[in-house]
Coordinates of C-alpha atoms in Angstrom, one line a residue:
M318 CA 160.1 91.9 165.1
T319 CA 159.4 92.3 164.1
A320 CA 154.9 92.5 164.8
T321 CA 151.7 90.3 166.3
G322 CA 148.4 90.6 164.9
A323 CA 145.3 89.3 164.4
I324 CA 142.2 91.1 162.3
L325 CA 138.6 90.9 163.5
E326 CA 135.6 91.9 162.3
M327 CA 135.2 96.3 162.3
P328 CA 132.3 97.4 164.4
M329 CA 129.8 99.1 163.0
Q330 CA 128.7 100.9 166.5
S331 CA 129.6 104.5 165.0
N332 CA 128.0 106.2 168.5
V333 CA 129.9 104.8 170.1
D334 CA 132.6 106.9 172.1
F335 CA 135.6 104.3 172.0
A336 CA 137.9 106.7 173.2
G337 CA 135.8 107.0 176.4
E338 CA 135.1 104.3 176.8
F339 CA 138.8 103.0 176.4
A340 CA 140.1 105.4 178.9
S341 CA 137.2 104.3 181.5
R342 CA 138.6 100.7 181.4
V343 CA 141.8 100.7 181.9
S344 CA 144.4 103.3 184.6
P345 CA 145.6 106.6 183.9
A346 CA 149.4 105.4 183.2
T347 CA 147.5 103.9 180.2
L348 CA 148.4 105.8 177.0
I349 CA 145.4 105.9 174.3
R350 CA 145.6 108.2 170.8
R351 CA 143.2 109.0 168.2
D352 CA 144.6 108.8 164.7
E353 CA 147.6 108.1 165.5
P354 CA 150.4 108.3 162.5
L355 CA 151.9 104.8 162.4
A356 CA 154.6 105.3 159.9
K357 CA 156.8 107.1 162.6
R358 CA 156.7 103.4 164.2
T359 CA 157.7 101.5 162.2
T360 CA 161.8 100.9 160.6
L361 CA 161.0 101.5 157.2
R362 CA 158.4 104.9 157.7
V363 CA 155.8 104.3 155.8
G364 CA 152.0 103.9 156.4
G365 CA 148.6 105.5 157.5
P366 CA 147.3 106.0 161.1
A367 CA 145.5 104.2 163.4
D368 CA 142.2 104.2 164.9
F369 CA 143.6 103.9 168.5
Y370 CA 146.7 103.6 169.3
I371 CA 147.1 102.0 172.5
E372 CA 150.8 101.4 175.8
P373 CA 148.4 99.1 178.3
A374 CA 150.4 100.1 181.4
N375 CA 150.5 96.6 182.7
E376 CA 148.4 92.7 182.2
T377 CA 146.2 94.2 183.7
D378 CA 145.1 96.7 181.5
L379 CA 145.9 95.3 178.6
A380 CA 143.4 92.2 179.8
A381 CA 140.6 95.2 179.6
V382 CA 141.3 96.5 176.5
L383 CA 141.0 92.9 175.0
R384 CA 137.7 92.1 176.7
F385 CA 136.5 95.5 175.6
C386 CA 137.9 95.2 171.9
G387 CA 136.2 91.8 171.9
E388 CA 133.2 93.4 173.3
Y389 CA 132.3 95.6 170.7
E390 CA 134.2 92.9 167.6
T391 CA 136.8 95.8 167.2
P392 CA 140.1 94.5 165.1
I393 CA 143.4 94.5 167.4
F394 CA 147.2 94.3 165.9
V395 CA 149.9 94.5 168.4
L396 CA 152.7 96.6 167.5
G397 CA 156.7 95.8 168.6
R398 CA 159.3 98.0 166.7
G399 CA 157.7 97.9 163.8
S400 CA 160.7 96.3 162.2
N401 CA 159.7 93.5 159.5
L402 CA 156.2 95.0 158.9
L403 CA 154.5 97.2 155.7
I404 CA 151.8 99.3 157.1
R405 CA 149.5 100.4 154.1
D406 CA 148.5 104.1 153.2
G407 CA 145.4 103.8 154.6
G408 CA 146.8 102.7 158.3
V409 CA 145.0 100.4 160.6
R410 CA 141.0 99.9 161.6
G411 CA 140.9 99.3 165.0
A412 CA 142.9 99.2 168.1
V413 CA 146.9 98.8 167.7
I414 CA 148.7 97.9 170.5
C415 CA 152.1 98.3 171.9
L416 CA 153.6 97.1 174.6
S417 CA 156.2 99.5 175.5
Q418 CA 155.8 100.5 178.9
P419 CA 158.3 99.3 181.4
A420 CA 156.0 97.1 183.0
F421 CA 156.7 94.9 179.8
S422 CA 160.3 96.1 179.4
R423 CA 162.2 94.7 182.0
I424 CA 165.6 92.5 181.4
E425 CA 166.4 90.7 184.5
I426 CA 169.1 88.0 185.5
V427 CA 168.2 84.4 186.9
G428 CA 171.5 82.2 187.1
E429 CA 172.1 81.0 183.3
K430 CA 168.6 82.5 181.9
I431 CA 167.2 86.0 181.1
H432 CA 163.4 86.5 182.3
C433 CA 162.4 89.5 179.4
G434 CA 159.3 91.1 178.8
T435 CA 158.1 91.3 175.3
G436 CA 158.8 95.0 174.8
A437 CA 162.2 94.8 175.5
K438 CA 164.5 96.0 172.8
L439 CA 166.7 93.0 171.8
K440 CA 169.9 94.4 171.4
N441 CA 169.6 95.1 174.6
V442 CA 168.6 91.5 176.0
A443 CA 171.9 90.6 173.5
V444 CA 174.0 93.5 175.5
E445 CA 172.7 92.2 179.5
A446 CA 173.5 89.1 178.0
R447 CA 177.4 89.9 177.2
R448 CA 177.8 92.3 180.4
N449 CA 176.7 88.9 182.4
S450 CA 179.4 86.2 180.7
L451 CA 176.0 84.9 178.9
A452 CA 176.5 82.8 175.1
G453 CA 173.7 82.3 173.2
V454 CA 171.7 85.3 172.3
E455 CA 174.3 86.9 170.2
F456 CA 172.2 87.0 167.2
L457 CA 169.7 89.0 169.0
E458 CA 172.0 92.1 169.0
G459 CA 171.3 92.5 165.0
I460 CA 168.0 92.4 164.8
P461 CA 166.0 95.7 165.3
G462 CA 163.0 94.7 167.0
S463 CA 161.4 93.3 170.2
V464 CA 161.4 90.1 172.1
G465 CA 157.5 90.0 171.1
G466 CA 157.8 91.0 167.3
A467 CA 160.9 87.8 167.4
L468 CA 158.3 85.3 168.8
R469 CA 155.8 86.3 166.4
M470 CA 158.2 85.9 164.0
N471 CA 160.7 83.8 165.3
A472 CA 163.1 86.5 164.5
G473 CA 166.7 85.4 163.0
A474 CA 170.1 86.1 161.8
M475 CA 173.4 84.4 161.9
G476 CA 172.2 80.8 161.7
G477 CA 170.4 81.4 164.8
Q478 CA 166.6 81.6 165.1
T479 CA 164.4 82.9 168.2
F480 CA 162.7 80.3 169.5
D481 CA 166.2 77.8 169.5
V482 CA 167.0 79.8 172.8
I483 CA 163.3 80.0 174.3
E484 CA 162.4 77.9 177.6
S485 CA 159.3 79.1 177.4
V486 CA 157.1 82.0 176.6
R487 CA 154.1 83.7 179.3
V488 CA 151.2 84.7 177.3
M489 CA 147.6 86.1 177.3
D490 CA 144.7 85.5 175.3
F491 CA 142.1 87.7 173.9
E492 CA 139.7 87.2 176.5
G493 CA 142.6 88.1 179.1
N494 CA 143.3 84.4 180.5
V495 CA 147.5 83.9 181.2
R496 CA 149.5 80.9 180.8
E497 CA 152.6 79.6 180.7
M498 CA 153.6 78.1 177.3
M499 CA 156.4 75.5 176.1
P500 CA 158.0 76.0 172.7
Q501 CA 156.7 72.4 172.1
E502 CA 153.2 73.8 172.8
M503 CA 153.3 76.4 170.4
A504 CA 152.7 76.2 166.6
V505 CA 156.3 77.3 165.7
A506 CA 157.6 77.1 162.1
Y507 CA 160.5 79.4 160.1
R508 CA 159.8 83.2 160.1
H509 CA 156.3 82.2 162.1
C510 CA 154.8 81.5 165.2
G511 CA 150.7 80.4 164.8
T512 CA 150.3 80.8 168.2
L513 CA 151.2 84.5 168.4
K514 CA 148.2 84.6 165.7
N515 CA 145.4 84.8 168.8
H516 CA 147.7 84.9 171.8
I517 CA 149.7 88.1 173.2
A518 CA 153.4 87.3 174.5
L519 CA 154.1 89.2 177.8
A520 CA 156.9 87.4 178.4
A521 CA 160.2 84.9 177.9
I522 CA 162.8 83.4 179.1
F523 CA 165.7 82.8 177.4
K524 CA 168.6 79.7 178.0
C525 CA 171.9 80.5 178.0
K526 CA 175.5 78.9 178.8
R527 CA 177.9 80.2 180.4
S528 CA 181.5 81.9 178.3
S529 CA 184.2 83.8 178.9
R530 CA 182.9 87.7 177.8
E531 CA 185.8 88.0 175.7
E532 CA 184.4 85.1 173.6
I533 CA 181.1 86.8 172.9
E534 CA 182.1 90.2 172.5
Q535 CA 184.0 88.7 169.1
R536 CA 180.9 87.0 168.4
M537 CA 178.8 89.9 168.3
K538 CA 181.4 91.8 167.0
A539 CA 181.8 90.3 163.6
Y540 CA 178.0 89.7 163.5
S541 CA 178.4 93.5 163.4
E542 CA 180.6 94.0 160.7
K543 CA 179.3 91.5 159.0
R544 CA 175.3 93.4 159.0
W545 CA 177.0 96.5 157.9
E546 CA 179.0 95.6 155.3
S547 CA 176.4 93.4 153.4
Q548 CA 172.8 95.3 154.4
P549 CA 171.5 99.1 154.4
A550 CA 171.9 101.7 156.6
A551 CA 168.7 102.8 155.0
P552 CA 164.9 103.1 156.0
S553 CA 164.0 99.4 155.5
A554 CA 162.0 96.2 156.9
G555 CA 164.4 93.4 156.7
C556 CA 164.2 91.2 154.5
I557 CA 161.3 90.8 152.3
F558 CA 160.7 87.5 151.0
K559 CA 161.7 84.3 152.8
N560 CA 164.4 82.2 151.4
P561 CA 163.0 79.8 149.1
A562 CA 164.8 75.8 149.4
M563 CA 166.8 75.9 146.2
I564 CA 168.5 79.7 146.7
P565 CA 168.4 82.5 149.2
A566 CA 166.0 85.4 148.0
G567 CA 168.7 88.0 148.0
K568 CA 171.1 86.1 145.2
L569 CA 168.3 85.5 143.2
V570 CA 167.3 88.8 142.9
D571 CA 170.6 90.2 142.2
E572 CA 171.0 87.4 139.5
L573 CA 168.0 88.3 137.9
G574 CA 169.5 92.0 137.6
L575 CA 167.2 93.9 140.1
K576 CA 169.5 95.2 142.6
G577 CA 168.7 99.3 142.1
T578 CA 165.0 98.8 140.4
R579 CA 162.5 101.2 141.6
V580 CA 158.9 102.1 142.3
G581 CA 158.8 106.0 143.3
G582 CA 160.5 106.3 146.5
A583 CA 161.2 102.5 147.2
V584 CA 164.1 101.1 145.8
V585 CA 165.6 97.6 145.7
S586 CA 169.0 97.8 147.5
A587 CA 172.3 98.0 146.1
E588 CA 173.8 96.4 149.3
H589 CA 171.5 93.4 149.5
G590 CA 168.7 92.1 147.2
N591 CA 166.3 91.1 149.4
F592 CA 165.6 95.0 150.8
I593 CA 163.7 96.9 149.6
I594 CA 164.9 100.9 151.2
N595 CA 162.7 104.1 151.4
D596 CA 164.7 107.0 150.1
G597 CA 162.7 109.4 152.0
K598 CA 159.8 109.6 149.9
A599 CA 158.3 106.3 149.5
T600 CA 154.9 105.9 150.1
A601 CA 153.7 101.9 151.2
R602 CA 151.6 102.0 147.8
D603 CA 155.3 102.2 146.4
V604 CA 157.0 99.4 148.0
L605 CA 153.8 97.0 147.2
G606 CA 154.4 97.6 143.7
L607 CA 158.2 96.9 143.7
I608 CA 158.1 93.6 145.7
E609 CA 154.9 92.6 143.3
I610 CA 157.7 93.1 140.3
L611 CA 160.3 90.8 141.8
K612 CA 157.9 88.3 142.4
A613 CA 156.6 88.2 138.7
K614 CA 159.9 88.5 137.7
A615 CA 161.2 85.5 140.2
K616 CA 158.2 83.3 138.7
A617 CA 158.8 84.1 134.8
E618 CA 162.5 83.8 134.5
R619 CA 163.3 81.2 137.0
G620 CA 159.9 79.2 138.2
I621 CA 160.0 80.5 141.8
E622 CA 157.8 81.7 144.1
L623 CA 158.9 84.0 145.9
Q624 CA 156.8 84.7 149.5
T625 CA 156.7 87.4 151.5
E626 CA 158.5 87.5 155.1
V627 CA 157.8 90.7 156.1
E628 CA 153.9 90.8 157.5
I629 CA 151.9 93.3 155.3
I630 CA 148.7 94.6 157.0
G631 CA 146.2 97.6 156.6
D632 CA 143.6 99.8 153.9
D633 CA 145.0 100.8 151.4

């Protein structure tokens, strides 16, 4: 989860002690770091640092951080587990907020529903559902992200997508106001939720149905086997491109003979043409250069305009 974010104008008040101001408005349990490296917080393992990296302890502290950022027109980006995300080498200006503390990571079973904080890992949601014989979210097990990221990207796999199984989402706007929203009230599309460009998802309720644990385990095992047969184990951001209407992006890249194409340490996966892997030495510039090669080739030879699914943020 995929990540969520919104970019505002960077403030010019260089005389403001932002770290001190942040700390003065939140509880001691909120983590605040300056110049935090972000490459280690993404699945692709590239990208520069954040000016400020913040893990709010609870909703009250999150609201305080958002109000502070609004007061100083500070850019905000909300980071999940860093999948489906490409951070440029210059890093991210302003505040990067990560909802990973326990207040945002709970998973609770209520009847046939799963109440989750958006910091919860998708794999943990699927495993907890299986443990309680609840079906419908098996496809989440193989997505290396958080609930918040999955909502932001309407993440999908194995024929399912996140909002297919969502009953409601608890959100906070950038002024700290909280409300519950139904999926039909939100701007949900393929691999995108526009509402979460100017709201932060706090929690969600997944709707499931009773099934035998054995059947759920069989589906999860089949999904896992299919994933590992067709997707690379090396660091990646997941699928780079959205699937065009006429052909899956991975198949298109394969047919164009572009598997194995390299720019620096970035390589088109031999297992799946819609994955770019990091061989351990890649930079964001390498990945971006490779993306442009693939897009140009698809346009020139097939007349297809590939659109990136991965979210690209930060400064060069």
